[in-house]
């Protein structure tokens, strides 16, 4: 049986940059991890040469970590038809992020498909396709864009498997697309993983194909099934619960697929500041 790939989202900062990320992941007992190449809410990025990539990988390999996932920043909105400059920024920035992802020796770049900003799902989807074609048709890096399943809050696109499939259908280089399956988002979008686990994955297989799942985000949800919100809960503290998330982590069909925790940090007793990462305990618990 191949080893389960389980880790969490980690930071990348200070002088050590990527080395700090690898150290943080190793401290949690992770064998895979996910990061942003810079702040998710702005376009400021350090030069690739400053990311300390070689030292980070040396440490990672020594601690049993051979794979990482990169998450694209939230500011990329390929679905925007309302403001041309937002779309242009998204295309330009996604191009840079693919280059950075390849430089960091990751093959998976997770991307929120985008929000149509009240222009409608169809217009937004066409714009996403246009943006992805612009980027992928001129980029040869061996990086997959993993479209994330979304909870469906506001005007998000990707709230159903069909909406993600529609993006696939318009993209020229379909072989460069994959899916990031977020358990909290799928629950909040109305797919009943708890009551109908097998049926949800059978439906995903029928619409897109299980072989297209390149990464899982393993999160419990604060919300009821179909709430169309997006609030992650700690493992076992939400409406999905430990048993279903444990089932995802141990599902033999997905053993080689990285699974990333994005659960909330915890507060020290008597404090409201979230200062304690939960990942070491949650990883160990899910591996039981």
CSV table of C-alpha atoms in Angstrom, one decimal:
chain,number,residue,atom,x,y,z
A,1,UNK,CA,0.0,0.0,0.0
A,2,UNK,CA,1.4,3.4,-1.0
A,3,UNK,CA,1.8,6.0,1.7
A,4,UNK,CA,-1.0,8.5,2.3
A,5,UNK,CA,0.1,12.0,1.3
A,6,UNK,CA,-1.1,14.3,4.1
A,7,UNK,CA,0.0,17.8,5.1
A,8,UNK,CA,-1.3,21.3,5.5
A,9,UNK,CA,-1.0,24.9,4.3
A,10,UNK,CA,2.2,26.5,5.6
A,11,UNK,CA,3.7,30.0,5.4
A,12,UNK,CA,6.7,31.2,3.6
A,13,UNK,CA,8.4,34.2,5.1
A,14,UNK,CA,11.5,35.7,6.7
A,15,UNK,CA,15.1,35.1,5.4
A,16,UNK,CA,14.6,31.4,5.1
A,17,UNK,CA,11.5,31.6,2.9
A,18,UNK,CA,11.0,28.1,1.3
A,19,UNK,CA,13.3,26.5,3.9
A,20,UNK,CA,11.0,27.9,6.6
A,21,UNK,CA,8.0,26.3,4.8
A,22,UNK,CA,9.7,22.9,4.8
A,23,UNK,CA,10.6,23.2,8.4
A,24,UNK,CA,7.1,24.1,9.4
A,25,UNK,CA,5.6,21.2,7.4
A,26,UNK,CA,8.1,18.7,8.9
A,27,UNK,CA,7.2,19.9,12.4
A,28,UNK,CA,3.6,18.9,11.8
A,29,UNK,CA,4.6,15.4,10.6
A,30,UNK,CA,3.5,16.3,7.1
A,31,UNK,CA,4.9,14.5,4.0
A,32,UNK,CA,3.4,17.1,1.6
A,33,UNK,CA,2.4,20.8,2.0
A,34,UNK,CA,0.9,23.8,0.2
A,35,UNK,CA,1.9,27.4,0.1
A,36,UNK,CA,1.5,30.7,-1.6
A,37,UNK,CA,4.5,32.1,-3.5
A,38,UNK,CA,3.7,35.5,-1.9
A,39,UNK,CA,0.8,37.3,-0.1
A,40,UNK,CA,-2.5,35.9,-1.4
A,41,UNK,CA,-4.2,39.4,-1.4
A,42,UNK,CA,-1.6,41.4,-3.4
A,43,UNK,CA,0.9,41.2,-6.3
A,44,UNK,CA,4.1,41.8,-4.4
A,45,UNK,CA,6.4,38.9,-5.0
A,46,UNK,CA,10.1,38.3,-4.1
A,47,UNK,CA,12.3,37.2,-7.0
A,48,UNK,CA,12.6,33.5,-7.5
A,49,UNK,CA,16.3,33.6,-6.6
A,50,UNK,CA,15.3,34.9,-3.1
A,51,UNK,CA,13.0,32.1,-2.3
A,52,UNK,CA,15.7,29.8,-1.0
A,53,UNK,CA,14.4,26.9,-3.1
A,54,UNK,CA,17.4,24.6,-3.1
A,55,UNK,CA,17.9,24.7,0.7
A,56,UNK,CA,14.2,24.1,1.2
A,57,UNK,CA,14.1,21.0,-0.9
A,58,UNK,CA,17.3,19.7,0.7
A,59,UNK,CA,15.5,19.9,4.1
A,60,UNK,CA,12.2,18.6,2.7
A,61,UNK,CA,13.8,15.5,1.1
A,62,UNK,CA,15.7,14.8,4.3
A,63,UNK,CA,12.3,14.8,6.1
A,64,UNK,CA,10.4,12.6,3.8
A,65,UNK,CA,8.7,15.4,1.8
A,66,UNK,CA,8.9,15.0,-2.0
A,67,UNK,CA,5.9,17.0,-3.2
A,68,UNK,CA,4.4,20.4,-2.7
A,69,UNK,CA,1.3,22.2,-4.0
A,70,UNK,CA,1.1,25.9,-4.8
A,71,UNK,CA,-2.0,28.0,-4.3
A,72,UNK,CA,-2.7,30.9,-6.6
A,73,UNK,CA,-3.5,34.2,-4.9
A,74,UNK,CA,-7.2,35.2,-4.4
A,75,UNK,CA,-6.7,38.4,-6.4
A,76,UNK,CA,-6.7,36.4,-9.6
A,77,UNK,CA,-10.2,36.6,-11.0
A,78,UNK,CA,-10.3,35.3,-14.5
A,79,UNK,CA,-14.1,35.4,-14.6
A,80,UNK,CA,-14.4,39.2,-14.4
A,81,UNK,CA,-16.0,40.7,-17.5
A,82,UNK,CA,-17.0,43.9,-15.8
A,83,UNK,CA,-13.5,45.4,-15.3
A,84,UNK,CA,-11.1,44.7,-18.2
A,85,UNK,CA,-8.1,45.7,-16.0
A,86,UNK,CA,-9.0,43.1,-13.4
A,87,UNK,CA,-9.1,40.4,-16.1
A,88,UNK,CA,-5.8,41.6,-17.6
A,89,UNK,CA,-4.1,41.6,-14.2
A,90,UNK,CA,-5.4,38.0,-13.6
A,91,UNK,CA,-4.0,36.7,-16.9
A,92,UNK,CA,-0.7,38.4,-16.4
A,93,UNK,CA,-0.4,37.3,-12.8
A,94,UNK,CA,-1.4,33.7,-13.5
A,95,UNK,CA,1.3,33.5,-16.2
A,96,UNK,CA,3.9,34.6,-13.5
A,97,UNK,CA,2.5,32.2,-10.9
A,98,UNK,CA,2.9,29.2,-13.3
A,99,UNK,CA,6.5,30.1,-13.9
A,100,UNK,CA,7.0,30.5,-10.1
A,101,UNK,CA,5.3,27.2,-9.4
A,102,UNK,CA,7.5,25.4,-11.9
A,103,UNK,CA,10.6,27.1,-10.4
A,104,UNK,CA,9.5,25.8,-7.0
A,105,UNK,CA,9.4,22.3,-8.5
A,106,UNK,CA,5.7,21.9,-8.0
A,107,UNK,CA,3.4,20.6,-10.7
A,108,UNK,CA,0.1,21.7,-9.1
A,109,UNK,CA,-1.2,25.3,-9.0
A,110,UNK,CA,-4.6,25.5,-7.3
A,111,UNK,CA,-6.8,28.2,-8.7
A,112,UNK,CA,-10.2,29.5,-7.6
A,113,UNK,CA,-12.1,29.6,-11.0
A,114,UNK,CA,-13.4,33.2,-10.3
A,115,UNK,CA,-16.4,35.3,-9.6
A,116,UNK,CA,-18.7,36.6,-12.4
A,117,UNK,CA,-19.5,39.8,-10.5
A,118,UNK,CA,-23.2,39.6,-11.4
A,119,UNK,CA,-22.5,39.2,-15.1
A,120,UNK,CA,-23.9,35.6,-15.0
A,121,UNK,CA,-22.3,32.2,-14.9
A,122,UNK,CA,-22.2,31.9,-18.7
A,123,UNK,CA,-20.4,35.1,-19.3
A,124,UNK,CA,-18.0,34.4,-16.4
A,125,UNK,CA,-17.3,30.9,-17.6
A,126,UNK,CA,-16.5,32.2,-21.1
A,127,UNK,CA,-14.1,34.7,-19.6
A,128,UNK,CA,-12.3,32.1,-17.5
A,129,UNK,CA,-11.9,29.9,-20.6
A,130,UNK,CA,-10.5,32.9,-22.6
A,131,UNK,CA,-8.0,33.6,-19.8
A,132,UNK,CA,-6.9,30.0,-19.4
A,133,UNK,CA,-6.4,29.7,-23.1
A,134,UNK,CA,-4.4,32.9,-23.2
A,135,UNK,CA,-2.1,31.6,-20.5
A,136,UNK,CA,-1.9,27.9,-21.3
A,137,UNK,CA,-1.5,28.3,-25.0
A,138,UNK,CA,1.7,30.2,-24.6
A,139,UNK,CA,3.1,28.4,-21.6
A,140,UNK,CA,5.0,25.1,-21.8
A,141,UNK,CA,5.7,24.5,-18.2
A,142,UNK,CA,4.6,21.1,-16.9
A,143,UNK,CA,2.3,22.7,-14.3
A,144,UNK,CA,-1.4,21.7,-13.9
A,145,UNK,CA,-4.0,24.3,-13.1
A,146,UNK,CA,-6.2,22.6,-10.5
A,147,UNK,CA,-9.6,24.3,-10.5
A,148,UNK,CA,-11.0,24.4,-7.0
A,149,UNK,CA,-14.5,23.2,-6.2
A,150,UNK,CA,-16.2,26.2,-4.7
A,151,UNK,CA,-18.9,26.6,-2.0
A,152,UNK,CA,-21.0,28.9,-4.2
A,153,UNK,CA,-21.1,32.1,-2.1
A,154,UNK,CA,-21.8,35.3,-3.9
A,155,UNK,CA,-21.1,35.0,-7.7
A,156,UNK,CA,-18.5,32.2,-7.4
A,157,UNK,CA,-18.1,29.9,-10.4
A,158,UNK,CA,-17.3,26.2,-9.7
A,159,UNK,CA,-20.2,25.5,-7.3
A,160,UNK,CA,-21.1,22.4,-9.2
A,161,UNK,CA,-19.1,19.7,-11.0
A,162,UNK,CA,-20.9,20.7,-14.1
A,163,UNK,CA,-19.6,24.3,-13.9
A,164,UNK,CA,-16.1,23.0,-13.7
A,165,UNK,CA,-16.7,20.7,-16.6
A,166,UNK,CA,-17.9,23.6,-18.7
A,167,UNK,CA,-14.5,25.2,-18.2
A,168,UNK,CA,-12.8,22.0,-19.3
A,169,UNK,CA,-14.9,21.9,-22.4
A,170,UNK,CA,-13.8,25.3,-23.6
A,171,UNK,CA,-10.0,25.0,-22.8
A,172,UNK,CA,-7.8,24.0,-25.7
A,173,UNK,CA,-5.1,22.3,-23.5
A,174,UNK,CA,-7.5,20.2,-21.4
A,175,UNK,CA,-4.5,18.0,-20.4
A,176,UNK,CA,-3.2,21.0,-18.4
A,177,UNK,CA,-6.3,21.1,-16.2
A,178,UNK,CA,-7.1,19.2,-13.0
A,179,UNK,CA,-9.4,19.7,-10.0
A,180,UNK,CA,-8.8,20.6,-6.4
A,181,UNK,CA,-11.6,18.8,-4.4
A,182,UNK,CA,-12.3,20.9,-1.2
A,183,UNK,CA,-14.5,18.9,1.2
A,184,UNK,CA,-15.9,21.9,3.0
A,185,UNK,CA,-16.7,23.7,-0.3
A,186,UNK,CA,-18.4,20.6,-1.8
A,187,UNK,CA,-20.5,20.2,1.4
A,188,UNK,CA,-21.5,23.8,1.4
A,189,UNK,CA,-22.3,23.5,-2.3
A,190,UNK,CA,-24.9,20.8,-1.5
A,191,UNK,CA,-23.0,17.5,-2.2
A,192,UNK,CA,-23.8,15.1,0.7
A,193,UNK,CA,-20.4,13.5,1.5
A,194,UNK,CA,-21.6,12.4,4.9
A,195,UNK,CA,-24.8,10.6,3.8
A,196,UNK,CA,-23.9,9.7,0.2
A,197,UNK,CA,-20.1,9.4,0.0
A,198,UNK,CA,-20.0,6.9,-2.8
A,199,UNK,CA,-22.7,8.6,-4.8
A,200,UNK,CA,-20.9,12.0,-4.7
A,201,UNK,CA,-17.7,10.5,-6.0
A,202,UNK,CA,-19.6,8.5,-8.6
A,203,UNK,CA,-21.2,11.7,-9.8
A,204,UNK,CA,-17.8,13.5,-9.9
A,205,UNK,CA,-16.5,10.5,-11.9
A,206,UNK,CA,-19.4,10.7,-14.4
A,207,UNK,CA,-19.1,14.5,-14.9
A,208,UNK,CA,-15.3,15.0,-14.8
A,209,UNK,CA,-13.5,11.8,-13.9
A,210,UNK,CA,-11.9,10.8,-10.6
A,211,UNK,CA,-8.5,10.8,-12.4
A,212,UNK,CA,-8.7,14.6,-12.7
A,213,UNK,CA,-8.5,15.1,-8.9
A,214,UNK,CA,-4.9,16.4,-8.4
A,215,UNK,CA,-5.3,17.5,-4.8
A,216,UNK,CA,-7.8,17.5,-1.9
A,217,UNK,CA,-8.4,20.3,0.6
A,218,UNK,CA,-9.4,18.4,3.7
A,219,UNK,CA,-11.6,20.7,5.8
A,220,UNK,CA,-14.5,20.3,8.1
A,221,UNK,CA,-17.3,22.8,7.6
A,222,UNK,CA,-19.0,25.2,10.1
A,223,UNK,CA,-22.1,25.2,7.8
A,224,UNK,CA,-25.0,22.9,7.1
A,225,UNK,CA,-25.1,21.0,3.8
A,226,UNK,CA,-25.9,23.3,0.9
A,227,UNK,CA,-25.4,26.5,2.9
A,228,UNK,CA,-23.4,28.1,0.0
A,229,UNK,CA,-21.1,29.7,2.6
A,230,UNK,CA,-17.4,28.9,3.1
A,231,UNK,CA,-16.2,28.6,6.7
A,232,UNK,CA,-13.7,25.9,7.4
A,233,UNK,CA,-13.9,24.1,10.8
A,234,UNK,CA,-11.3,22.0,12.5
A,235,UNK,CA,-11.4,18.3,11.9
A,236,UNK,CA,-14.3,16.7,13.9
A,237,UNK,CA,-15.7,20.1,14.9
A,238,UNK,CA,-18.0,20.7,12.0
A,239,UNK,CA,-20.9,19.2,10.1
A,240,UNK,CA,-18.8,16.8,8.0
A,241,UNK,CA,-17.1,15.2,10.9
A,242,UNK,CA,-14.1,13.0,11.5
A,243,UNK,CA,-15.4,9.7,10.0
A,244,UNK,CA,-16.1,11.1,6.6
A,245,UNK,CA,-12.9,13.1,6.4
A,246,UNK,CA,-10.9,10.0,7.6
A,247,UNK,CA,-12.6,8.1,4.8
A,248,UNK,CA,-11.4,10.6,2.2
A,249,UNK,CA,-7.9,10.5,3.5
A,250,UNK,CA,-7.8,6.7,3.5
A,251,UNK,CA,-9.7,6.2,0.2
A,252,UNK,CA,-7.6,3.7,-1.8
A,253,UNK,CA,-8.5,5.4,-5.1
A,254,UNK,CA,-6.8,8.6,-3.9
A,255,UNK,CA,-3.7,7.4,-2.0
A,256,UNK,CA,-1.3,9.1,-4.3
A,257,UNK,CA,-3.2,12.4,-4.3
A,258,UNK,CA,-1.9,15.1,-1.9
A,259,UNK,CA,-4.3,16.0,0.9
A,260,UNK,CA,-4.0,19.4,2.4
A,261,UNK,CA,-5.5,20.7,5.7
A,262,UNK,CA,-6.7,24.3,5.7
A,263,UNK,CA,-8.4,24.2,9.1
A,264,UNK,CA,-8.4,27.2,11.4
A,265,UNK,CA,-5.7,27.9,13.9
A,266,UNK,CA,-6.6,27.7,17.6
A,267,UNK,CA,-6.6,30.2,20.4
A,268,UNK,CA,-4.7,29.8,23.7
A,269,UNK,CA,-7.0,29.5,26.7
A,270,UNK,CA,-8.5,32.8,27.6
A,271,UNK,CA,-7.3,34.5,24.3
A,272,UNK,CA,-9.1,35.4,21.1
A,273,UNK,CA,-6.0,35.4,19.0
A,274,UNK,CA,-5.5,32.4,16.8
A,275,UNK,CA,-1.9,31.5,17.5
A,276,UNK,CA,-1.8,27.7,17.7
A,277,UNK,CA,-1.6,25.6,14.5
A,278,UNK,CA,-3.8,22.5,14.8
A,279,UNK,CA,-2.0,20.5,12.1
A,280,UNK,CA,0.3,18.2,14.0
A,281,UNK,CA,-2.6,16.8,16.0
A,282,UNK,CA,-5.0,16.7,13.1
A,283,UNK,CA,-2.6,15.0,10.8
A,284,UNK,CA,-1.8,12.3,13.4
A,285,UNK,CA,-5.5,11.9,14.1
A,286,UNK,CA,-6.5,11.5,10.5
A,287,UNK,CA,-3.7,8.9,9.9
A,288,UNK,CA,-5.0,6.7,12.7
